């Protein structure tokens, strides 16, 4: 099975940077995903890491260390619209995803 | 339709009743999934199907059944609903081999 941990809540100021950490313990690992979910909406894909290192996509970056069972999502130049839940998910060898409980990020003016 | 759709959007159901949640995708994705999302617990996998004609159990399958008669449709049935099945249900699909999942808009189900 999978055990995925991420903080419950984070608050940051508009224009700032926030880093959301995710640690995992898995029986099989085949990639790590980050999803964004606005309140009352469906999750949408943000990023994917399967190899160690940093993947950058605009204001969002994601990092993976497989040996440490650790990932983070970095949100730069925060905007009010970034207020949402961010879900860390680990993929197993059967392409099934196990999700963490999510981190709710609140961006304040 | 474009993408993945779910019906109904929301439903209030009496305990003991049978209910089928519908999910349809037009992206020709082989894999489809059903999740429930509860506050503080995140998304939990109920059942999945890697291709038409096959299904598998996820983390929380009890009380639910699925079928996959064709590529596009993946209905989820609650044979006899119980209050603990009150949740938001998301259907998702994925192209073969990529793992990225695309989610439907969700069904909010309340069992009284």
mmCIF file of N, CA, C and O in Angstrom, chain A residues 12-109:
data_model
loop_
_atom_site.group_PDB
_atom_site.id
_atom_site.type_symbol
_atom_site.label_atom_id
_atom_site.label_comp_id
_atom_site.label_asym_id
_atom_site.label_seq_id
_atom_site.Cartn_x
_atom_site.Cartn_y
_atom_site.Cartn_z
ATOM 1 N N UNK A 12 -0.193 32.056 2.515
ATOM 2 C CA UNK A 12 0.887 32.887 1.988
ATOM 3 C C UNK A 12 0.299 34.168 1.413
ATOM 4 O O UNK A 12 -0.912 34.267 1.161
ATOM 5 N N UNK A 13 1.189 35.118 1.186
ATOM 6 C CA UNK A 13 0.777 36.421 0.661
ATOM 7 C C UNK A 13 0.910 36.462 -0.846
ATOM 8 O O UNK A 13 1.810 35.836 -1.425
ATOM 9 N N UNK A 14 0.029 37.194 -1.483
ATOM 10 C CA UNK A 14 0.081 37.377 -2.931
ATOM 11 C C UNK A 14 1.475 37.842 -3.351
ATOM 12 O O UNK A 14 2.061 38.723 -2.718
ATOM 13 N N UNK A 15 2.025 37.216 -4.388
ATOM 14 C CA UNK A 15 3.356 37.557 -4.876
ATOM 15 C C UNK A 15 4.468 36.758 -4.239
ATOM 16 O O UNK A 15 5.607 36.775 -4.725
ATOM 17 N N UNK A 16 4.174 36.053 -3.171
ATOM 18 C CA UNK A 16 5.194 35.285 -2.448
ATOM 19 C C UNK A 16 5.382 33.909 -3.088
ATOM 20 O O UNK A 16 4.821 33.599 -4.144
ATOM 21 N N UNK A 17 6.214 33.091 -2.423
ATOM 22 C CA UNK A 17 6.500 31.726 -2.849
ATOM 23 C C UNK A 17 6.026 30.775 -1.751
ATOM 24 O O UNK A 17 6.215 31.052 -0.562
ATOM 25 N N UNK A 18 5.441 29.666 -2.136
ATOM 26 C CA UNK A 18 5.067 28.655 -1.158
ATOM 27 C C UNK A 18 5.558 27.290 -1.631
ATOM 28 O O UNK A 18 5.532 27.000 -2.832
ATOM 29 N N UNK A 19 6.049 26.498 -0.701
ATOM 30 C CA UNK A 19 6.536 25.158 -1.001
ATOM 31 C C UNK A 19 5.697 24.138 -0.236
ATOM 32 O O UNK A 19 5.619 24.183 0.988
ATOM 33 N N UNK A 20 5.094 23.223 -0.962
ATOM 34 C CA UNK A 20 4.261 22.190 -0.357
ATOM 35 C C UNK A 20 5.036 20.877 -0.413
ATOM 36 O O UNK A 20 5.363 20.388 -1.495
ATOM 37 N N UNK A 21 5.317 20.320 0.753
ATOM 38 C CA UNK A 21 6.080 19.080 0.817
ATOM 39 C C UNK A 21 5.173 17.859 0.817
ATOM 40 O O UNK A 21 4.048 17.910 1.326
ATOM 41 N N UNK A 22 5.690 16.789 0.275
ATOM 42 C CA UNK A 22 4.967 15.513 0.247
ATOM 43 C C UNK A 22 5.971 14.391 0.498
ATOM 44 O O UNK A 22 6.996 14.318 -0.191
ATOM 45 N N UNK A 23 5.705 13.569 1.495
ATOM 46 C CA UNK A 23 6.543 12.399 1.739
ATOM 47 C C UNK A 23 5.698 11.151 1.534
ATOM 48 O O UNK A 23 4.485 11.169 1.785
ATOM 49 N N UNK A 24 6.345 10.105 1.061
ATOM 50 C CA UNK A 24 5.589 8.897 0.767
ATOM 51 C C UNK A 24 6.378 7.652 1.123
ATOM 52 O O UNK A 24 7.606 7.638 1.091
ATOM 53 N N UNK A 25 5.634 6.623 1.465
ATOM 54 C CA UNK A 25 6.184 5.288 1.668
ATOM 55 C C UNK A 25 5.315 4.361 0.844
ATOM 56 O O UNK A 25 4.092 4.318 1.033
ATOM 57 N N UNK A 26 5.921 3.665 -0.100
ATOM 58 C CA UNK A 26 5.124 2.903 -1.049
ATOM 59 C C UNK A 26 5.649 1.495 -1.214
ATOM 60 O O UNK A 26 6.832 1.221 -1.021
ATOM 61 N N UNK A 27 4.749 0.608 -1.638
ATOM 62 C CA UNK A 27 5.154 -0.761 -1.966
ATOM 63 C C UNK A 27 5.583 -0.867 -3.415
ATOM 64 O O UNK A 27 6.150 -1.858 -3.825
ATOM 65 N N UNK A 28 5.308 0.142 -4.180
ATOM 66 C CA UNK A 28 5.745 0.207 -5.572
ATOM 67 C C UNK A 28 5.671 1.646 -6.021
ATOM 68 O O UNK A 28 4.755 2.365 -5.635
ATOM 69 N N UNK A 29 6.617 2.097 -6.817
ATOM 70 C CA UNK A 29 6.642 3.496 -7.238
ATOM 71 C C UNK A 29 6.877 3.574 -8.738
ATOM 72 O O UNK A 29 7.798 2.976 -9.280
ATOM 73 N N UNK A 30 5.995 4.349 -9.378
ATOM 74 C CA UNK A 30 6.111 4.524 -10.822
ATOM 75 C C UNK A 30 5.738 5.942 -11.205
ATOM 76 O O UNK A 30 5.090 6.160 -12.208
ATOM 77 N N UNK A 31 6.131 6.919 -10.374
ATOM 78 C CA UNK A 31 5.888 8.310 -10.704
ATOM 79 C C UNK A 31 5.084 9.026 -9.645
ATOM 80 O O UNK A 31 4.339 8.410 -8.876
ATOM 81 N N UNK A 32 5.262 10.345 -9.584
ATOM 82 C CA UNK A 32 4.550 11.167 -8.612
ATOM 83 C C UNK A 32 3.883 12.335 -9.331
ATOM 84 O O UNK A 32 4.502 12.973 -10.196
ATOM 85 N N UNK A 33 2.637 12.563 -8.993
ATOM 86 C CA UNK A 33 1.840 13.594 -9.637
ATOM 87 C C UNK A 33 1.424 14.648 -8.629
ATOM 88 O O UNK A 33 1.225 14.357 -7.446
ATOM 89 N N UNK A 34 1.234 15.859 -9.118
ATOM 90 C CA UNK A 34 0.598 16.924 -8.350
ATOM 91 C C UNK A 34 -0.634 17.390 -9.124
ATOM 92 O O UNK A 34 -0.578 17.620 -10.337
ATOM 93 N N UNK A 35 -1.733 17.513 -8.365
ATOM 94 C CA UNK A 35 -2.987 18.006 -8.924
ATOM 95 C C UNK A 35 -3.425 19.233 -8.138
ATOM 96 O O UNK A 35 -3.163 19.355 -6.935
ATOM 97 N N UNK A 36 -4.149 20.117 -8.812
ATOM 98 C CA UNK A 36 -4.765 21.277 -8.180
ATOM 99 C C UNK A 36 -6.269 21.085 -8.164
ATOM 100 O O UNK A 36 -6.846 20.613 -9.151
ATOM 101 N N UNK A 37 -6.894 21.429 -7.056
ATOM 102 C CA UNK A 37 -8.344 21.298 -6.973
ATOM 103 C C UNK A 37 -8.937 22.530 -6.305
ATOM 104 O O UNK A 37 -8.738 22.751 -5.107
ATOM 105 N N UNK A 38 -9.680 23.320 -7.074
ATOM 106 C CA UNK A 38 -10.409 24.441 -6.502
ATOM 107 C C UNK A 38 -11.673 23.914 -5.839
ATOM 108 O O UNK A 38 -12.215 22.865 -6.218
ATOM 109 N N UNK A 39 -12.131 24.649 -4.844
ATOM 110 C CA UNK A 39 -13.294 24.229 -4.061
ATOM 111 C C UNK A 39 -14.486 23.949 -4.967
ATOM 112 O O UNK A 39 -14.851 24.773 -5.812
ATOM 113 N N UNK A 40 -15.085 22.786 -4.804
ATOM 114 C CA UNK A 40 -16.269 22.420 -5.563
ATOM 115 C C UNK A 40 -15.999 21.978 -6.988
ATOM 116 O O UNK A 40 -16.950 21.773 -7.752
ATOM 117 N N UNK A 41 -14.727 21.833 -7.330
ATOM 118 C CA UNK A 41 -14.388 21.446 -8.704
ATOM 119 C C UNK A 41 -13.598 20.141 -8.722
ATOM 120 O O UNK A 41 -13.216 19.599 -7.695
ATOM 121 N N UNK A 42 -13.337 19.641 -9.920
ATOM 122 C CA UNK A 42 -12.559 18.422 -10.085
ATOM 123 C C UNK A 42 -11.062 18.725 -10.017
ATOM 124 O O UNK A 42 -10.634 19.839 -10.332
ATOM 125 N N UNK A 43 -10.250 17.752 -9.626
ATOM 126 C CA UNK A 43 -8.800 17.937 -9.680
ATOM 127 C C UNK A 43 -8.331 18.098 -11.116
ATOM 128 O O UNK A 43 -8.869 17.469 -12.031
ATOM 129 N N UNK A 44 -7.297 18.933 -11.299
ATOM 130 C CA UNK A 44 -6.683 19.088 -12.615
ATOM 131 C C UNK A 44 -5.178 18.874 -12.484
ATOM 132 O O UNK A 44 -4.563 19.277 -11.496
ATOM 133 N N UNK A 45 -4.591 18.275 -13.493
ATOM 134 C CA UNK A 45 -3.185 17.889 -13.487
ATOM 135 C C UNK A 45 -2.278 19.121 -13.491
ATOM 136 O O UNK A 45 -2.507 20.078 -14.236
ATOM 137 N N UNK A 46 -1.244 19.077 -12.639
ATOM 138 C CA UNK A 46 -0.252 20.138 -12.611
ATOM 139 C C UNK A 46 1.119 19.660 -13.102
ATOM 140 O O UNK A 46 1.743 20.307 -13.938
ATOM 141 N N UNK A 47 1.599 18.543 -12.510
ATOM 142 C CA UNK A 47 2.960 18.141 -12.842
ATOM 143 C C UNK A 47 3.159 16.656 -12.587
ATOM 144 O O UNK A 47 2.364 16.017 -11.887
ATOM 145 N N UNK A 48 4.242 16.151 -13.157
ATOM 146 C CA UNK A 48 4.572 14.733 -13.069
ATOM 147 C C UNK A 48 6.084 14.581 -12.973
ATOM 148 O O UNK A 48 6.820 15.183 -13.758
ATOM 149 N N UNK A 49 6.538 13.794 -12.001
ATOM 150 C CA UNK A 49 7.963 13.467 -11.869
ATOM 151 C C UNK A 49 8.107 11.949 -11.783
ATOM 152 O O UNK A 49 7.402 11.313 -10.994
ATOM 153 N N UNK A 50 9.016 11.417 -12.565
ATOM 154 C CA UNK A 50 9.333 9.987 -12.429
ATOM 155 C C UNK A 50 10.824 9.807 -12.133
ATOM 156 O O UNK A 50 11.222 8.820 -11.512
ATOM 157 N N UNK A 51 11.643 10.770 -12.547
ATOM 158 C CA UNK A 51 13.073 10.761 -12.249
ATOM 159 C C UNK A 51 13.390 11.834 -11.217
ATOM 160 O O UNK A 51 12.665 12.812 -11.084
ATOM 161 N N UNK A 52 14.483 11.658 -10.503
ATOM 162 C CA UNK A 52 14.907 12.640 -9.511
ATOM 163 C C UNK A 52 15.201 13.978 -10.176
ATOM 164 O O UNK A 52 15.732 14.029 -11.281
ATOM 165 N N UNK A 53 14.865 15.044 -9.457
ATOM 166 C CA UNK A 53 15.204 16.359 -9.958
ATOM 167 C C UNK A 53 14.001 17.269 -10.019
ATOM 168 O O UNK A 53 12.922 16.958 -9.510
ATOM 169 N N UNK A 54 14.217 18.412 -10.649
ATOM 170 C CA UNK A 54 13.234 19.482 -10.694
ATOM 171 C C UNK A 54 12.608 19.572 -12.078
ATOM 172 O O UNK A 54 13.299 19.568 -13.078
ATOM 173 N N UNK A 55 11.287 19.661 -12.094
ATOM 174 C CA UNK A 55 10.541 19.904 -13.318
ATOM 175 C C UNK A 55 9.880 21.262 -13.189
ATOM 176 O O UNK A 55 9.152 21.501 -12.240
ATOM 177 N N UNK A 56 10.143 22.155 -14.147
ATOM 178 C CA UNK A 56 9.596 23.500 -14.075
ATOM 179 C C UNK A 56 8.573 23.722 -15.163
ATOM 180 O O UNK A 56 8.786 23.342 -16.327
ATOM 181 N N UNK A 57 7.459 24.327 -14.764
ATOM 182 C CA UNK A 57 6.389 24.618 -15.718
ATOM 183 C C UNK A 57 5.790 25.963 -15.336
ATOM 184 O O UNK A 57 4.875 26.035 -14.519
ATOM 185 N N UNK A 58 6.334 27.021 -15.917
ATOM 186 C CA UNK A 58 5.837 28.352 -15.610
ATOM 187 C C UNK A 58 6.083 28.723 -14.157
ATOM 188 O O UNK A 58 7.192 28.607 -13.642
ATOM 189 N N UNK A 59 5.028 29.137 -13.454
ATOM 190 C CA UNK A 59 5.171 29.522 -12.055
ATOM 191 C C UNK A 59 5.246 28.324 -11.115
ATOM 192 O O UNK A 59 5.537 28.477 -9.932
ATOM 193 N N UNK A 60 4.973 27.135 -11.642
ATOM 194 C CA UNK A 60 4.950 25.940 -10.796
ATOM 195 C C UNK A 60 6.158 25.060 -11.104
ATOM 196 O O UNK A 60 6.506 24.847 -12.272
ATOM 197 N N UNK A 61 6.769 24.532 -10.050
ATOM 198 C CA UNK A 61 7.868 23.582 -10.199
ATOM 199 C C UNK A 61 7.616 22.427 -9.255
ATOM 200 O O UNK A 61 7.034 22.600 -8.183
ATOM 201 N N UNK A 62 8.087 21.245 -9.642
ATOM 202 C CA UNK A 62 7.965 20.088 -8.770
ATOM 203 C C UNK A 62 9.290 19.360 -8.718
ATOM 204 O O UNK A 62 9.980 19.237 -9.729
ATOM 205 N N UNK A 63 9.623 18.882 -7.528
ATOM 206 C CA UNK A 63 10.894 18.215 -7.281
ATOM 207 C C UNK A 63 10.635 16.826 -6.737
ATOM 208 O O UNK A 63 9.670 16.595 -6.000
ATOM 209 N N UNK A 64 11.515 15.892 -7.100
ATOM 210 C CA UNK A 64 11.388 14.518 -6.607
ATOM 211 C C UNK A 64 12.744 13.979 -6.174
ATOM 212 O O UNK A 64 13.744 14.144 -6.884
ATOM 213 N N UNK A 65 12.763 13.307 -5.008
ATOM 214 C CA UNK A 65 13.891 12.503 -4.572
ATOM 215 C C UNK A 65 13.345 11.122 -4.232
ATOM 216 O O UNK A 65 12.685 10.931 -3.214
ATOM 217 N N UNK A 66 13.606 10.161 -5.104
ATOM 218 C CA UNK A 66 13.072 8.812 -4.896
ATOM 219 C C UNK A 66 13.737 8.130 -3.705
ATOM 220 O O UNK A 66 13.083 7.398 -2.959
ATOM 221 N N UNK A 67 15.010 8.373 -3.494
ATOM 222 C CA UNK A 67 15.712 7.718 -2.389
ATOM 223 C C UNK A 67 15.187 8.188 -1.035
ATOM 224 O O UNK A 67 15.184 7.432 -0.063
ATOM 225 N N UNK A 68 14.707 9.425 -0.978
ATOM 226 C CA UNK A 68 14.171 9.977 0.268
ATOM 227 C C UNK A 68 12.660 9.864 0.364
ATOM 228 O O UNK A 68 12.075 10.205 1.393
ATOM 229 N N UNK A 69 12.017 9.408 -0.689
ATOM 230 C CA UNK A 69 10.557 9.341 -0.668
ATOM 231 C C UNK A 69 9.941 10.715 -0.455
ATOM 232 O O UNK A 69 9.038 10.886 0.361
ATOM 233 N N UNK A 70 10.424 11.687 -1.226
ATOM 234 C CA UNK A 70 10.098 13.088 -0.949
ATOM 235 C C UNK A 70 9.881 13.850 -2.241
ATOM 236 O O UNK A 70 10.599 13.662 -3.229
ATOM 237 N N UNK A 71 8.872 14.709 -2.222
ATOM 238 C CA UNK A 71 8.611 15.602 -3.332
ATOM 239 C C UNK A 71 8.155 16.943 -2.775
ATOM 240 O O UNK A 71 7.684 17.023 -1.638
ATOM 241 N N UNK A 72 8.314 17.973 -3.545
ATOM 242 C CA UNK A 72 7.676 19.237 -3.199
ATOM 243 C C UNK A 72 7.147 19.911 -4.447
ATOM 244 O O UNK A 72 7.647 19.716 -5.553
ATOM 245 N N UNK A 73 6.128 20.716 -4.250
ATOM 246 C CA UNK A 73 5.551 21.576 -5.282
ATOM 247 C C UNK A 73 5.839 23.007 -4.873
ATOM 248 O O UNK A 73 5.519 23.412 -3.757
ATOM 249 N N UNK A 74 6.455 23.757 -5.785
ATOM 250 C CA UNK A 74 6.813 25.145 -5.516
ATOM 251 C C UNK A 74 5.920 26.050 -6.356
ATOM 252 O O UNK A 74 5.864 25.909 -7.584
ATOM 253 N N UNK A 75 5.230 26.938 -5.690
ATOM 254 C CA UNK A 75 4.374 27.896 -6.369
ATOM 255 C C UNK A 75 5.000 29.278 -6.211
ATOM 256 O O UNK A 75 5.152 29.782 -5.092
ATOM 257 N N UNK A 76 5.363 29.895 -7.323
ATOM 258 C CA UNK A 76 6.022 31.200 -7.293
ATOM 259 C C UNK A 76 5.057 32.296 -7.731
ATOM 260 O O UNK A 76 4.053 32.035 -8.408
ATOM 261 N N UNK A 77 5.374 33.535 -7.322
ATOM 262 C CA UNK A 77 4.572 34.703 -7.714
ATOM 263 C C UNK A 77 3.086 34.428 -7.486
ATOM 264 O O UNK A 77 2.255 34.547 -8.395
ATOM 265 N N UNK A 78 2.776 34.062 -6.265
ATOM 266 C CA UNK A 78 1.422 33.633 -5.940
ATOM 267 C C UNK A 78 0.368 34.648 -6.358
ATOM 268 O O UNK A 78 0.529 35.862 -6.192
ATOM 269 N N UNK A 79 -0.719 34.115 -6.895
ATOM 270 C CA UNK A 79 -1.870 34.917 -7.270
ATOM 271 C C UNK A 79 -3.082 34.440 -6.487
ATOM 272 O O UNK A 79 -3.121 33.302 -6.004
ATOM 273 N N UNK A 80 -4.082 35.296 -6.374
ATOM 274 C CA UNK A 80 -5.277 34.933 -5.611
ATOM 275 C C UNK A 80 -5.910 33.661 -6.164
ATOM 276 O O UNK A 80 -6.434 32.838 -5.411
ATOM 277 N N UNK A 81 -5.844 33.480 -7.470
ATOM 278 C CA UNK A 81 -6.462 32.307 -8.089
ATOM 279 C C UNK A 81 -5.745 31.005 -7.729
ATOM 280 O O UNK A 81 -6.247 29.919 -8.022
ATOM 281 N N UNK A 82 -4.568 31.111 -7.110
ATOM 282 C CA UNK A 82 -3.841 29.909 -6.688
ATOM 283 C C UNK A 82 -4.397 29.335 -5.390
ATOM 284 O O UNK A 82 -3.971 28.246 -4.965
ATOM 285 N N UNK A 83 -5.321 30.042 -4.748
ATOM 286 C CA UNK A 83 -5.980 29.508 -3.556
ATOM 287 C C UNK A 83 -6.757 28.259 -3.957
ATOM 288 O O UNK A 83 -7.712 28.331 -4.753
ATOM 289 N N UNK A 84 -6.334 27.112 -3.423
ATOM 290 C CA UNK A 84 -6.898 25.831 -3.838
ATOM 291 C C UNK A 84 -6.288 24.745 -2.960
ATOM 292 O O UNK A 84 -5.414 25.015 -2.140
ATOM 293 N N UNK A 85 -6.753 23.522 -3.172
ATOM 294 C CA UNK A 85 -6.096 22.366 -2.564
ATOM 295 C C UNK A 85 -5.131 21.766 -3.566
ATOM 296 O O UNK A 85 -5.424 21.722 -4.765
ATOM 297 N N UNK A 86 -3.984 21.304 -3.060
ATOM 298 C CA UNK A 86 -2.960 20.698 -3.901
ATOM 299 C C UNK A 86 -2.760 19.266 -3.435
ATOM 300 O O UNK A 86 -2.474 19.011 -2.267
ATOM 301 N N UNK A 87 -2.940 18.354 -4.359
ATOM 302 C CA UNK A 87 -2.949 16.924 -4.049
ATOM 303 C C UNK A 87 -1.697 16.259 -4.588
ATOM 304 O O UNK A 87 -1.380 16.383 -5.773
ATOM 305 N N UNK A 88 -1.009 15.560 -3.708
ATOM 306 C CA UNK A 88 0.145 14.759 -4.085
ATOM 307 C C UNK A 88 -0.347 13.338 -4.326
ATOM 308 O O UNK A 88 -1.147 12.810 -3.538
ATOM 309 N N UNK A 89 0.083 12.708 -5.405
ATOM 310 C CA UNK A 89 -0.374 11.354 -5.723
ATOM 311 C C UNK A 89 0.783 10.513 -6.243
ATOM 312 O O UNK A 89 1.583 10.979 -7.050
ATOM 313 N N UNK A 90 0.850 9.282 -5.766
ATOM 314 C CA UNK A 90 1.901 8.353 -6.184
ATOM 315 C C UNK A 90 1.290 7.268 -7.072
ATOM 316 O O UNK A 90 0.233 6.718 -6.755
ATOM 317 N N UNK A 91 1.957 6.982 -8.171
ATOM 318 C CA UNK A 91 1.479 5.954 -9.098
ATOM 319 C C UNK A 91 2.209 4.647 -8.851
ATOM 320 O O UNK A 91 3.443 4.627 -8.717
ATOM 321 N N UNK A 92 1.435 3.555 -8.847
ATOM 322 C CA UNK A 92 2.063 2.245 -8.695
ATOM 323 C C UNK A 92 2.283 1.606 -10.068
ATOM 324 O O UNK A 92 2.009 2.216 -11.102
ATOM 325 N N UNK A 93 2.753 0.400 -10.082
ATOM 326 C CA UNK A 93 3.083 -0.264 -11.329
ATOM 327 C C UNK A 93 1.882 -0.604 -12.201
ATOM 328 O O UNK A 93 2.041 -0.871 -13.385
ATOM 329 N N UNK A 94 0.676 -0.560 -11.609
ATOM 330 C CA UNK A 94 -0.541 -0.827 -12.371
ATOM 331 C C UNK A 94 -1.209 0.457 -12.832
ATOM 332 O O UNK A 94 -2.379 0.433 -13.218
ATOM 333 N N UNK A 95 -0.483 1.570 -12.734
ATOM 334 C CA UNK A 95 -0.991 2.878 -13.156
ATOM 335 C C UNK A 95 -2.133 3.375 -12.290
ATOM 336 O O UNK A 95 -2.891 4.239 -12.706
ATOM 337 N N UNK A 96 -2.249 2.839 -11.082
ATOM 338 C CA UNK A 96 -3.242 3.360 -10.144
ATOM 339 C C UNK A 96 -2.582 4.444 -9.308
ATOM 340 O O UNK A 96 -1.408 4.351 -8.958
ATOM 341 N N UNK A 97 -3.350 5.468 -8.975
ATOM 342 C CA UNK A 97 -2.850 6.566 -8.153
ATOM 343 C C UNK A 97 -3.363 6.444 -6.723
ATOM 344 O O UNK A 97 -4.538 6.141 -6.504
ATOM 345 N N UNK A 98 -2.474 6.709 -5.768
ATOM 346 C CA UNK A 98 -2.868 6.869 -4.367
ATOM 347 C C UNK A 98 -2.619 8.321 -3.998
ATOM 348 O O UNK A 98 -1.525 8.843 -4.224
ATOM 349 N N UNK A 99 -3.625 8.955 -3.428
ATOM 350 C CA UNK A 99 -3.562 10.382 -3.148
ATOM 351 C C UNK A 99 -3.314 10.663 -1.676
ATOM 352 O O UNK A 99 -3.823 9.964 -0.800
ATOM 353 N N UNK A 100 -2.565 11.736 -1.418
ATOM 354 C CA UNK A 100 -2.527 12.292 -0.088
ATOM 355 C C UNK A 100 -3.830 13.034 0.180
ATOM 356 O O UNK A 100 -4.654 13.220 -0.722
ATOM 357 N N UNK A 101 -4.011 13.473 1.425
ATOM 358 C CA UNK A 101 -5.260 14.137 1.815
ATOM 359 C C UNK A 101 -5.381 15.546 1.255
ATOM 360 O O UNK A 101 -6.464 16.122 1.276
ATOM 361 N N UNK A 102 -4.267 16.090 0.736
ATOM 362 C CA UNK A 102 -4.323 17.416 0.135
ATOM 363 C C UNK A 102 -3.879 18.517 1.066
ATOM 364 O O UNK A 102 -4.028 18.412 2.292
ATOM 365 N N UNK A 103 -3.320 19.573 0.486
ATOM 366 C CA UNK A 103 -2.898 20.761 1.226
ATOM 367 C C UNK A 103 -3.710 21.946 0.730
ATOM 368 O O UNK A 103 -3.673 22.262 -0.470
ATOM 369 N N UNK A 104 -4.439 22.589 1.625
ATOM 370 C CA UNK A 104 -5.224 23.760 1.245
ATOM 371 C C UNK A 104 -4.349 24.992 1.369
ATOM 372 O O UNK A 104 -3.855 25.312 2.457
ATOM 373 N N UNK A 105 -4.144 25.666 0.254
ATOM 374 C CA UNK A 105 -3.344 26.897 0.233
ATOM 375 C C UNK A 105 -4.276 28.089 0.137
ATOM 376 O O UNK A 105 -5.136 28.140 -0.756
ATOM 377 N N UNK A 106 -4.104 29.015 1.049
ATOM 378 C CA UNK A 106 -4.870 30.264 1.035
ATOM 379 C C UNK A 106 -3.914 31.401 0.720
ATOM 380 O O UNK A 106 -2.904 31.577 1.414
ATOM 381 N N UNK A 107 -4.237 32.151 -0.324
ATOM 382 C CA UNK A 107 -3.418 33.301 -0.706
ATOM 383 C C UNK A 107 -4.124 34.563 -0.235
ATOM 384 O O UNK A 107 -5.292 34.797 -0.577
ATOM 385 N N UNK A 108 -3.417 35.376 0.529
ATOM 386 C CA UNK A 108 -3.978 36.612 1.071
ATOM 387 C C UNK A 108 -3.376 37.817 0.368
ATOM 388 O O UNK A 108 -2.204 37.801 -0.006
ATOM 389 N N UNK A 109 -4.205 38.823 0.227
ATOM 390 C CA UNK A 109 -3.740 40.061 -0.437
ATOM 391 C C UNK A 109 -2.734 40.804 0.416
ATOM 392 O O UNK A 109 -2.720 40.680 1.638
#
